[in-house]
Amino acid sequence: MADQQLSAPSRVPSGIRHVNRDHRRGYVKIGNHLAQHRGLSLAAIGLATHIQSLPTGSKVTIKALAERFPEGEVRIATALRELELHGYLARFQERLPTGRVVTCTVSYNNPPAMAEASRERRDPPRHPEPKPTPQPDPDPEPEPEREPAAETVTPRPSWRRGNSWPGCACATRG
């Protein structure tokens, strides 16, 4: 019997193949929620990755990032706004003791987890403890009967005659 002849080479599965080696130093962990985010542009994902790799205190102004990357200031500003919109960045202005105003940027590496934790803090417990119902007093003390008091009319000072003070009973007496 003759050997079987294959007419085509064996198929190689299409798609990406990963060759991974462990990093000992100089790396950053990026969650799939960012790396595969369908609502962010590639520029925003790349910029978020770069920002998360920087040490605390690094400059991430539009001008500093435009000096570092070939994208222009407009594209970088757009990517930063995307990251703010999706919770990966927060930017606010702060006045220094010298009077100079600077922009502070906070990078969040896992906004979905932070949103979940925030939601857990805001939501009341699922089964709140029932409030105790007030019990009526079994034998209430009878209130003593009051004798009607004689009405005393105090004369008003002349400077107040004719003046009406809203809500004041003395303004309606003559």
PDB file of N, CA and C in Angstrom, residues 72-150:
ATOM      1  N   GLY A  72      -0.641  64.967  17.816  1.00  0.00           N
ATOM      2  CA  GLY A  72      -0.669  66.389  18.152  1.00  0.00           C
ATOM      3  C   GLY A  72      -1.472  66.657  19.418  1.00  0.00           C
ATOM      4  N   GLU A  73      -1.453  67.910  19.825  1.00  0.00           N
ATOM      5  CA  GLU A  73      -2.149  68.317  21.050  1.00  0.00           C
ATOM      6  C   GLU A  73      -3.650  68.062  20.975  1.00  0.00           C
ATOM      7  N   VAL A  74      -4.241  68.269  19.800  1.00  0.00           N
ATOM      8  CA  VAL A  74      -5.692  68.084  19.647  1.00  0.00           C
ATOM      9  C   VAL A  74      -6.052  66.616  19.873  1.00  0.00           C
ATOM     10  N   ARG A  75      -5.295  65.712  19.255  1.00  0.00           N
ATOM     11  CA  ARG A  75      -5.576  64.276  19.397  1.00  0.00           C
ATOM     12  C   ARG A  75      -5.350  63.819  20.835  1.00  0.00           C
ATOM     13  N   ILE A  76      -4.321  64.316  21.476  1.00  0.00           N
ATOM     14  CA  ILE A  76      -4.037  63.946  22.867  1.00  0.00           C
ATOM     15  C   ILE A  76      -5.132  64.493  23.787  1.00  0.00           C
ATOM     16  N   ALA A  77      -5.556  65.731  23.550  1.00  0.00           N
ATOM     17  CA  ALA A  77      -6.633  66.315  24.363  1.00  0.00           C
ATOM     18  C   ALA A  77      -7.919  65.502  24.216  1.00  0.00           C
ATOM     19  N   THR A  78      -8.201  65.059  22.993  1.00  0.00           N
ATOM     20  CA  THR A  78      -9.398  64.246  22.746  1.00  0.00           C
ATOM     21  C   THR A  78      -9.294  62.921  23.502  1.00  0.00           C
ATOM     22  N   ALA A  79      -8.139  62.288  23.470  1.00  0.00           N
ATOM     23  CA  ALA A  79      -7.943  61.018  24.169  1.00  0.00           C
ATOM     24  C   ALA A  79      -8.074  61.198  25.683  1.00  0.00           C
ATOM     25  N   LEU A  80      -7.549  62.288  26.204  1.00  0.00           N
ATOM     26  CA  LEU A  80      -7.679  62.553  27.647  1.00  0.00           C
ATOM     27  C   LEU A  80      -9.139  62.748  28.037  1.00  0.00           C
ATOM     28  N   ARG A  81      -9.913  63.447  27.207  1.00  0.00           N
ATOM     29  CA  ARG A  81     -11.344  63.623  27.483  1.00  0.00           C
ATOM     30  C   ARG A  81     -12.080  62.284  27.451  1.00  0.00           C
ATOM     31  N   GLU A  82     -11.712  61.402  26.511  1.00  0.00           N
ATOM     32  CA  GLU A  82     -12.311  60.064  26.473  1.00  0.00           C
ATOM     33  C   GLU A  82     -12.045  59.315  27.772  1.00  0.00           C
ATOM     34  N   LEU A  83     -10.813  59.395  28.244  1.00  0.00           N
ATOM     35  CA  LEU A  83     -10.452  58.690  29.477  1.00  0.00           C
ATOM     36  C   LEU A  83     -11.197  59.262  30.678  1.00  0.00           C
ATOM     37  N   GLU A  84     -11.396  60.566  30.690  1.00  0.00           N
ATOM     38  CA  GLU A  84     -12.191  61.181  31.761  1.00  0.00           C
ATOM     39  C   GLU A  84     -13.638  60.695  31.706  1.00  0.00           C
ATOM     40  N   LEU A  85     -14.184  60.667  30.515  1.00  0.00           N
ATOM     41  CA  LEU A  85     -15.576  60.264  30.329  1.00  0.00           C
ATOM     42  C   LEU A  85     -15.824  58.840  30.826  1.00  0.00           C
ATOM     43  N   HIS A  86     -14.845  57.962  30.643  1.00  0.00           N
ATOM     44  CA  HIS A  86     -14.999  56.563  31.029  1.00  0.00           C
ATOM     45  C   HIS A  86     -14.423  56.257  32.409  1.00  0.00           C
ATOM     46  N   GLY A  87     -13.964  57.277  33.136  1.00  0.00           N
ATOM     47  CA  GLY A  87     -13.549  57.094  34.523  1.00  0.00           C
ATOM     48  C   GLY A  87     -12.104  56.703  34.746  1.00  0.00           C
ATOM     49  N   TYR A  88     -11.288  56.703  33.705  1.00  0.00           N
ATOM     50  CA  TYR A  88      -9.883  56.326  33.867  1.00  0.00           C
ATOM     51  C   TYR A  88      -9.019  57.506  34.307  1.00  0.00           C
ATOM     52  N   LEU A  89      -9.520  58.718  34.137  1.00  0.00           N
ATOM     53  CA  LEU A  89      -8.784  59.919  34.538  1.00  0.00           C
ATOM     54  C   LEU A  89      -9.732  60.906  35.193  1.00  0.00           C
ATOM     55  N   ALA A  90      -9.190  61.678  36.109  1.00  0.00           N
ATOM     56  CA  ALA A  90      -9.893  62.838  36.667  1.00  0.00           C
ATOM     57  C   ALA A  90      -8.886  63.981  36.664  1.00  0.00           C
ATOM     58  N   ARG A  91      -9.321  65.125  36.167  1.00  0.00           N
ATOM     59  CA  ARG A  91      -8.442  66.301  36.153  1.00  0.00           C
ATOM     60  C   ARG A  91      -9.155  67.436  36.865  1.00  0.00           C
ATOM     61  N   PHE A  92      -8.411  68.136  37.704  1.00  0.00           N
ATOM     62  CA  PHE A  92      -8.963  69.294  38.395  1.00  0.00           C
ATOM     63  C   PHE A  92      -7.856  70.319  38.571  1.00  0.00           C
ATOM     64  N   GLN A  93      -8.288  71.561  38.735  1.00  0.00           N
ATOM     65  CA  GLN A  93      -7.314  72.639  38.892  1.00  0.00           C
ATOM     66  C   GLN A  93      -7.144  72.951  40.373  1.00  0.00           C
ATOM     67  N   GLU A  94      -5.926  73.294  40.718  1.00  0.00           N
ATOM     68  CA  GLU A  94      -5.589  73.584  42.107  1.00  0.00           C
ATOM     69  C   GLU A  94      -4.700  74.825  42.132  1.00  0.00           C
ATOM     70  N   ARG A  95      -4.945  75.700  43.094  1.00  0.00           N
ATOM     71  CA  ARG A  95      -4.131  76.908  43.225  1.00  0.00           C
ATOM     72  C   ARG A  95      -3.023  76.643  44.232  1.00  0.00           C
ATOM     73  N   LEU A  96      -1.786  76.898  43.824  1.00  0.00           N
ATOM     74  CA  LEU A  96      -0.634  76.734  44.696  1.00  0.00           C
ATOM     75  C   LEU A  96      -0.534  77.914  45.653  1.00  0.00           C
ATOM     76  N   PRO A  97       0.210  77.781  46.757  1.00  0.00           N
ATOM     77  CA  PRO A  97       0.380  78.918  47.676  1.00  0.00           C
ATOM     78  C   PRO A  97       0.957  80.149  46.991  1.00  0.00           C
ATOM     79  N   THR A  98       1.667  79.966  45.893  1.00  0.00           N
ATOM     80  CA  THR A  98       2.235  81.097  45.158  1.00  0.00           C
ATOM     81  C   THR A  98       1.190  81.818  44.324  1.00  0.00           C
ATOM     82  N   GLY A  99      -0.028  81.224  44.216  1.00  0.00           N
ATOM     83  CA  GLY A  99      -1.078  81.820  43.411  1.00  0.00           C
ATOM     84  C   GLY A  99      -1.187  81.211  42.029  1.00  0.00           C
ATOM     85  N   ARG A 100      -0.197  80.432  41.633  1.00  0.00           N
ATOM     86  CA  ARG A 100      -0.212  79.787  40.317  1.00  0.00           C
ATOM     87  C   ARG A 100      -1.250  78.664  40.307  1.00  0.00           C
ATOM     88  N   VAL A 101      -1.970  78.520  39.210  1.00  0.00           N
ATOM     89  CA  VAL A 101      -2.982  77.470  39.063  1.00  0.00           C
ATOM     90  C   VAL A 101      -2.389  76.337  38.236  1.00  0.00           C
ATOM     91  N   VAL A 102      -2.476  75.110  38.754  1.00  0.00           N
ATOM     92  CA  VAL A 102      -1.956  73.940  38.052  1.00  0.00           C
ATOM     93  C   VAL A 102      -3.071  72.912  37.907  1.00  0.00           C
ATOM     94  N   THR A 103      -2.945  72.066  36.902  1.00  0.00           N
ATOM     95  CA  THR A 103      -3.907  70.986  36.694  1.00  0.00           C
ATOM     96  C   THR A 103      -3.355  69.722  37.325  1.00  0.00           C
ATOM     97  N   CYS A 104      -4.146  69.108  38.186  1.00  0.00           N
ATOM     98  CA  CYS A 104      -3.775  67.838  38.804  1.00  0.00           C
ATOM     99  C   CYS A 104      -4.530  66.726  38.085  1.00  0.00           C
ATOM    100  N   THR A 105      -3.843  65.643  37.798  1.00  0.00           N
ATOM    101  CA  THR A 105      -4.449  64.514  37.095  1.00  0.00           C
ATOM    102  C   THR A 105      -4.363  63.291  37.993  1.00  0.00           C
ATOM    103  N   VAL A 106      -5.469  62.573  38.126  1.00  0.00           N
ATOM    104  CA  VAL A 106      -5.517  61.335  38.886  1.00  0.00           C
ATOM    105  C   VAL A 106      -5.864  60.225  37.908  1.00  0.00           C
ATOM    106  N   SER A 107      -5.051  59.172  37.914  1.00  0.00           N
ATOM    107  CA  SER A 107      -5.269  58.035  37.024  1.00  0.00           C
ATOM    108  C   SER A 107      -5.865  56.887  37.835  1.00  0.00           C
ATOM    109  N   TYR A 108      -6.943  56.306  37.317  1.00  0.00           N
ATOM    110  CA  TYR A 108      -7.598  55.170  37.970  1.00  0.00           C
ATOM    111  C   TYR A 108      -7.357  53.935  37.116  1.00  0.00           C
ATOM    112  N   ASN A 109      -6.747  52.904  37.702  1.00  0.00           N
ATOM    113  CA  ASN A 109      -6.420  51.726  36.901  1.00  0.00           C
ATOM    114  C   ASN A 109      -7.570  50.736  36.777  1.00  0.00           C
ATOM    115  N   ASN A 110      -8.638  50.888  37.576  1.00  0.00           N
ATOM    116  CA  ASN A 110      -9.744  49.942  37.490  1.00  0.00           C
ATOM    117  C   ASN A 110     -11.068  50.621  37.818  1.00  0.00           C
ATOM    118  N   PRO A 111     -11.549  51.517  36.962  1.00  0.00           N
ATOM    119  CA  PRO A 111     -12.812  52.202  37.251  1.00  0.00           C
ATOM    120  C   PRO A 111     -14.011  51.274  37.422  1.00  0.00           C
ATOM    121  N   PRO A 112     -14.117  50.145  36.671  1.00  0.00           N
ATOM    122  CA  PRO A 112     -15.280  49.277  36.907  1.00  0.00           C
ATOM    123  C   PRO A 112     -15.346  48.766  38.350  1.00  0.00           C
ATOM    124  N   ALA A 113     -14.203  48.406  38.921  1.00  0.00           N
ATOM    125  CA  ALA A 113     -14.187  47.926  40.303  1.00  0.00           C
ATOM    126  C   ALA A 113     -14.490  49.062  41.268  1.00  0.00           C
ATOM    127  N   MET A 114     -13.997  50.253  40.965  1.00  0.00           N
ATOM    128  CA  MET A 114     -14.251  51.399  41.842  1.00  0.00           C
ATOM    129  C   MET A 114     -15.723  51.775  41.809  1.00  0.00           C
ATOM    130  N   ALA A 115     -16.345  51.688  40.633  1.00  0.00           N
ATOM    131  CA  ALA A 115     -17.769  51.998  40.517  1.00  0.00           C
ATOM    132  C   ALA A 115     -18.591  50.984  41.307  1.00  0.00           C
ATOM    133  N   GLU A 116     -18.201  49.726  41.268  1.00  0.00           N
ATOM    134  CA  GLU A 116     -18.912  48.681  42.013  1.00  0.00           C
ATOM    135  C   GLU A 116     -18.777  48.923  43.512  1.00  0.00           C
ATOM    136  N   ALA A 117     -17.569  49.265  43.967  1.00  0.00           N
ATOM    137  CA  ALA A 117     -17.359  49.530  45.389  1.00  0.00           C
ATOM    138  C   ALA A 117     -18.166  50.744  45.830  1.00  0.00           C
ATOM    139  N   SER A 118     -18.224  51.764  44.981  1.00  0.00           N
ATOM    140  CA  SER A 118     -19.004  52.963  45.296  1.00  0.00           C
ATOM    141  C   SER A 118     -20.486  52.633  45.371  1.00  0.00           C
ATOM    142  N   ARG A 119     -20.945  51.791  44.447  1.00  0.00           N
ATOM    143  CA  ARG A 119     -22.355  51.395  44.433  1.00  0.00           C
ATOM    144  C   ARG A 119     -22.690  50.611  45.708  1.00  0.00           C
ATOM    145  N   GLU A 120     -21.768  49.761  46.158  1.00  0.00           N
ATOM    146  CA  GLU A 120     -22.001  48.978  47.373  1.00  0.00           C
ATOM    147  C   GLU A 120     -22.101  49.895  48.585  1.00  0.00           C
ATOM    148  N   ARG A 121     -21.300  50.972  48.611  1.00  0.00           N
ATOM    149  CA  ARG A 121     -21.352  51.900  49.750  1.00  0.00           C
ATOM    150  C   ARG A 121     -22.637  52.706  49.742  1.00  0.00           C
ATOM    151  N   ARG A 122     -23.163  53.031  48.542  1.00  0.00           N
ATOM    152  CA  ARG A 122     -24.375  53.852  48.448  1.00  0.00           C
ATOM    153  C   ARG A 122     -25.644  53.054  48.696  1.00  0.00           C
ATOM    154  N   ASP A 123     -25.677  51.801  48.253  1.00  0.00           N
ATOM    155  CA  ASP A 123     -26.899  51.009  48.355  1.00  0.00           C
ATOM    156  C   ASP A 123     -27.179  50.652  49.804  1.00  0.00           C
ATOM    157  N   PRO A 124     -28.442  50.789  50.235  1.00  0.00           N
ATOM    158  CA  PRO A 124     -28.777  50.365  51.592  1.00  0.00           C
ATOM    159  C   PRO A 124     -28.730  48.843  51.667  1.00  0.00           C
ATOM    160  N   PRO A 125     -28.622  48.284  52.866  1.00  0.00           N
ATOM    161  CA  PRO A 125     -28.614  46.827  52.984  1.00  0.00           C
ATOM    162  C   PRO A 125     -29.899  46.244  52.400  1.00  0.00           C
ATOM    163  N   ARG A 126     -29.798  45.053  51.871  1.00  0.00           N
ATOM    164  CA  ARG A 126     -30.944  44.415  51.221  1.00  0.00           C
ATOM    165  C   ARG A 126     -32.076  44.143  52.210  1.00  0.00           C
ATOM    166  N   HIS A 127     -31.758  43.757  53.425  1.00  0.00           N
ATOM    167  CA  HIS A 127     -32.765  43.431  54.440  1.00  0.00           C
ATOM    168  C   HIS A 127     -32.520  44.303  55.670  1.00  0.00           C
ATOM    169  N   PRO A 128     -33.015  45.519  55.663  1.00  0.00           N
ATOM    170  CA  PRO A 128     -32.782  46.370  56.833  1.00  0.00           C
ATOM    171  C   PRO A 128     -33.534  45.815  58.039  1.00  0.00           C
ATOM    172  N   GLU A 129     -32.967  46.080  59.205  1.00  0.00           N
ATOM    173  CA  GLU A 129     -33.614  45.615  60.429  1.00  0.00           C
ATOM    174  C   GLU A 129     -34.939  46.347  60.590  1.00  0.00           C
ATOM    175  N   PRO A 130     -35.990  45.606  61.000  1.00  0.00           N
ATOM    176  CA  PRO A 130     -37.287  46.275  61.168  1.00  0.00           C
ATOM    177  C   PRO A 130     -37.232  47.237  62.352  1.00  0.00           C
ATOM    178  N   LYS A 131     -37.902  48.373  62.173  1.00  0.00           N
ATOM    179  CA  LYS A 131     -37.948  49.360  63.239  1.00  0.00           C
ATOM    180  C   LYS A 131     -38.952  48.887  64.286  1.00  0.00           C
ATOM    181  N   PRO A 132     -38.625  49.037  65.567  1.00  0.00           N
ATOM    182  CA  PRO A 132     -39.581  48.606  66.592  1.00  0.00           C
ATOM    183  C   PRO A 132     -40.815  49.510  66.565  1.00  0.00           C
ATOM    184  N   THR A 133     -41.966  48.874  66.722  1.00  0.00           N
ATOM    185  CA  THR A 133     -43.214  49.647  66.741  1.00  0.00           C
ATOM    186  C   THR A 133     -43.428  50.176  68.152  1.00  0.00           C
ATOM    187  N   PRO A 134     -43.788  51.437  68.281  1.00  0.00           N
ATOM    188  CA  PRO A 134     -43.989  51.992  69.628  1.00  0.00           C
ATOM    189  C   PRO A 134     -45.215  51.342  70.276  1.00  0.00           C
ATOM    190  N   GLN A 135     -45.048  50.995  71.530  1.00  0.00           N
ATOM    191  CA  GLN A 135     -46.136  50.376  72.295  1.00  0.00           C
ATOM    192  C   GLN A 135     -46.911  51.466  73.029  1.00  0.00           C
ATOM    193  N   PRO A 136     -48.251  51.411  72.984  1.00  0.00           N
ATOM    194  CA  PRO A 136     -49.032  52.423  73.714  1.00  0.00           C
ATOM    195  C   PRO A 136     -48.887  52.218  75.222  1.00  0.00           C
ATOM    196  N   ASP A 137     -48.975  53.331  75.957  1.00  0.00           N
ATOM    197  CA  ASP A 137     -48.886  53.274  77.416  1.00  0.00           C
ATOM    198  C   ASP A 137     -50.140  52.555  77.927  1.00  0.00           C
ATOM    199  N   PRO A 138     -49.968  51.480  78.734  1.00  0.00           N
ATOM    200  CA  PRO A 138     -51.146  50.711  79.145  1.00  0.00           C
ATOM    201  C   PRO A 138     -52.137  51.520  79.988  1.00  0.00           C
ATOM    202  N   ASP A 139     -51.683  52.305  80.919  1.00  0.00           N
ATOM    203  CA  ASP A 139     -52.585  53.096  81.781  1.00  0.00           C
ATOM    204  C   ASP A 139     -52.153  54.550  81.755  1.00  0.00           C
ATOM    205  N   PRO A 140     -52.622  55.309  80.768  1.00  0.00           N
ATOM    206  CA  PRO A 140     -52.210  56.718  80.740  1.00  0.00           C
ATOM    207  C   PRO A 140     -52.844  57.478  81.901  1.00  0.00           C
ATOM    208  N   GLU A 141     -52.084  58.418  82.443  1.00  0.00           N
ATOM    209  CA  GLU A 141     -52.579  59.272  83.534  1.00  0.00           C
ATOM    210  C   GLU A 141     -53.601  60.243  82.963  1.00  0.00           C
ATOM    211  N   PRO A 142     -54.745  60.401  83.596  1.00  0.00           N
ATOM    212  CA  PRO A 142     -55.704  61.396  83.103  1.00  0.00           C
ATOM    213  C   PRO A 142     -55.165  62.801  83.333  1.00  0.00           C
ATOM    214  N   GLU A 143     -55.383  63.668  82.358  1.00  0.00           N
ATOM    215  CA  GLU A 143     -54.925  65.052  82.489  1.00  0.00           C
ATOM    216  C   GLU A 143     -55.887  65.795  83.407  1.00  0.00           C
ATOM    217  N   PRO A 144     -55.332  66.598  84.332  1.00  0.00           N
ATOM    218  CA  PRO A 144     -56.224  67.353  85.233  1.00  0.00           C
ATOM    219  C   PRO A 144     -56.975  68.413  84.436  1.00  0.00           C
ATOM    220  N   GLU A 145     -58.225  68.645  84.844  1.00  0.00           N
ATOM    221  CA  GLU A 145     -59.034  69.660  84.171  1.00  0.00           C
ATOM    222  C   GLU A 145     -58.553  71.032  84.582  1.00  0.00           C
ATOM    223  N   ARG A 146     -58.478  71.930  83.610  1.00  0.00           N
ATOM    224  CA  ARG A 146     -58.023  73.282  83.903  1.00  0.00           C
ATOM    225  C   ARG A 146     -59.227  74.197  83.998  1.00  0.00           C
ATOM    226  N   GLU A 147     -59.121  75.123  84.904  1.00  0.00           N
ATOM    227  CA  GLU A 147     -60.176  76.122  85.022  1.00  0.00           C
ATOM    228  C   GLU A 147     -59.889  77.217  84.007  1.00  0.00           C
ATOM    229  N   PRO A 148     -60.937  77.733  83.369  1.00  0.00           N
ATOM    230  CA  PRO A 148     -60.687  78.804  82.401  1.00  0.00           C
ATOM    231  C   PRO A 148     -60.091  80.021  83.090  1.00  0.00           C
ATOM    232  N   ALA A 149     -59.032  80.547  82.512  1.00  0.00           N
ATOM    233  CA  ALA A 149     -58.366  81.715  83.090  1.00  0.00           C
ATOM    234  C   ALA A 149     -59.044  82.976  82.578  1.00  0.00           C
ATOM    235  N   ALA A 150     -59.040  83.969  83.412  1.00  0.00           N
ATOM    236  CA  ALA A 150     -59.619  85.249  83.015  1.00  0.00           C
ATOM    237  C   ALA A 150     -58.690  85.896  82.010  1.00  0.00           C
TER     238      ALA A 150
END
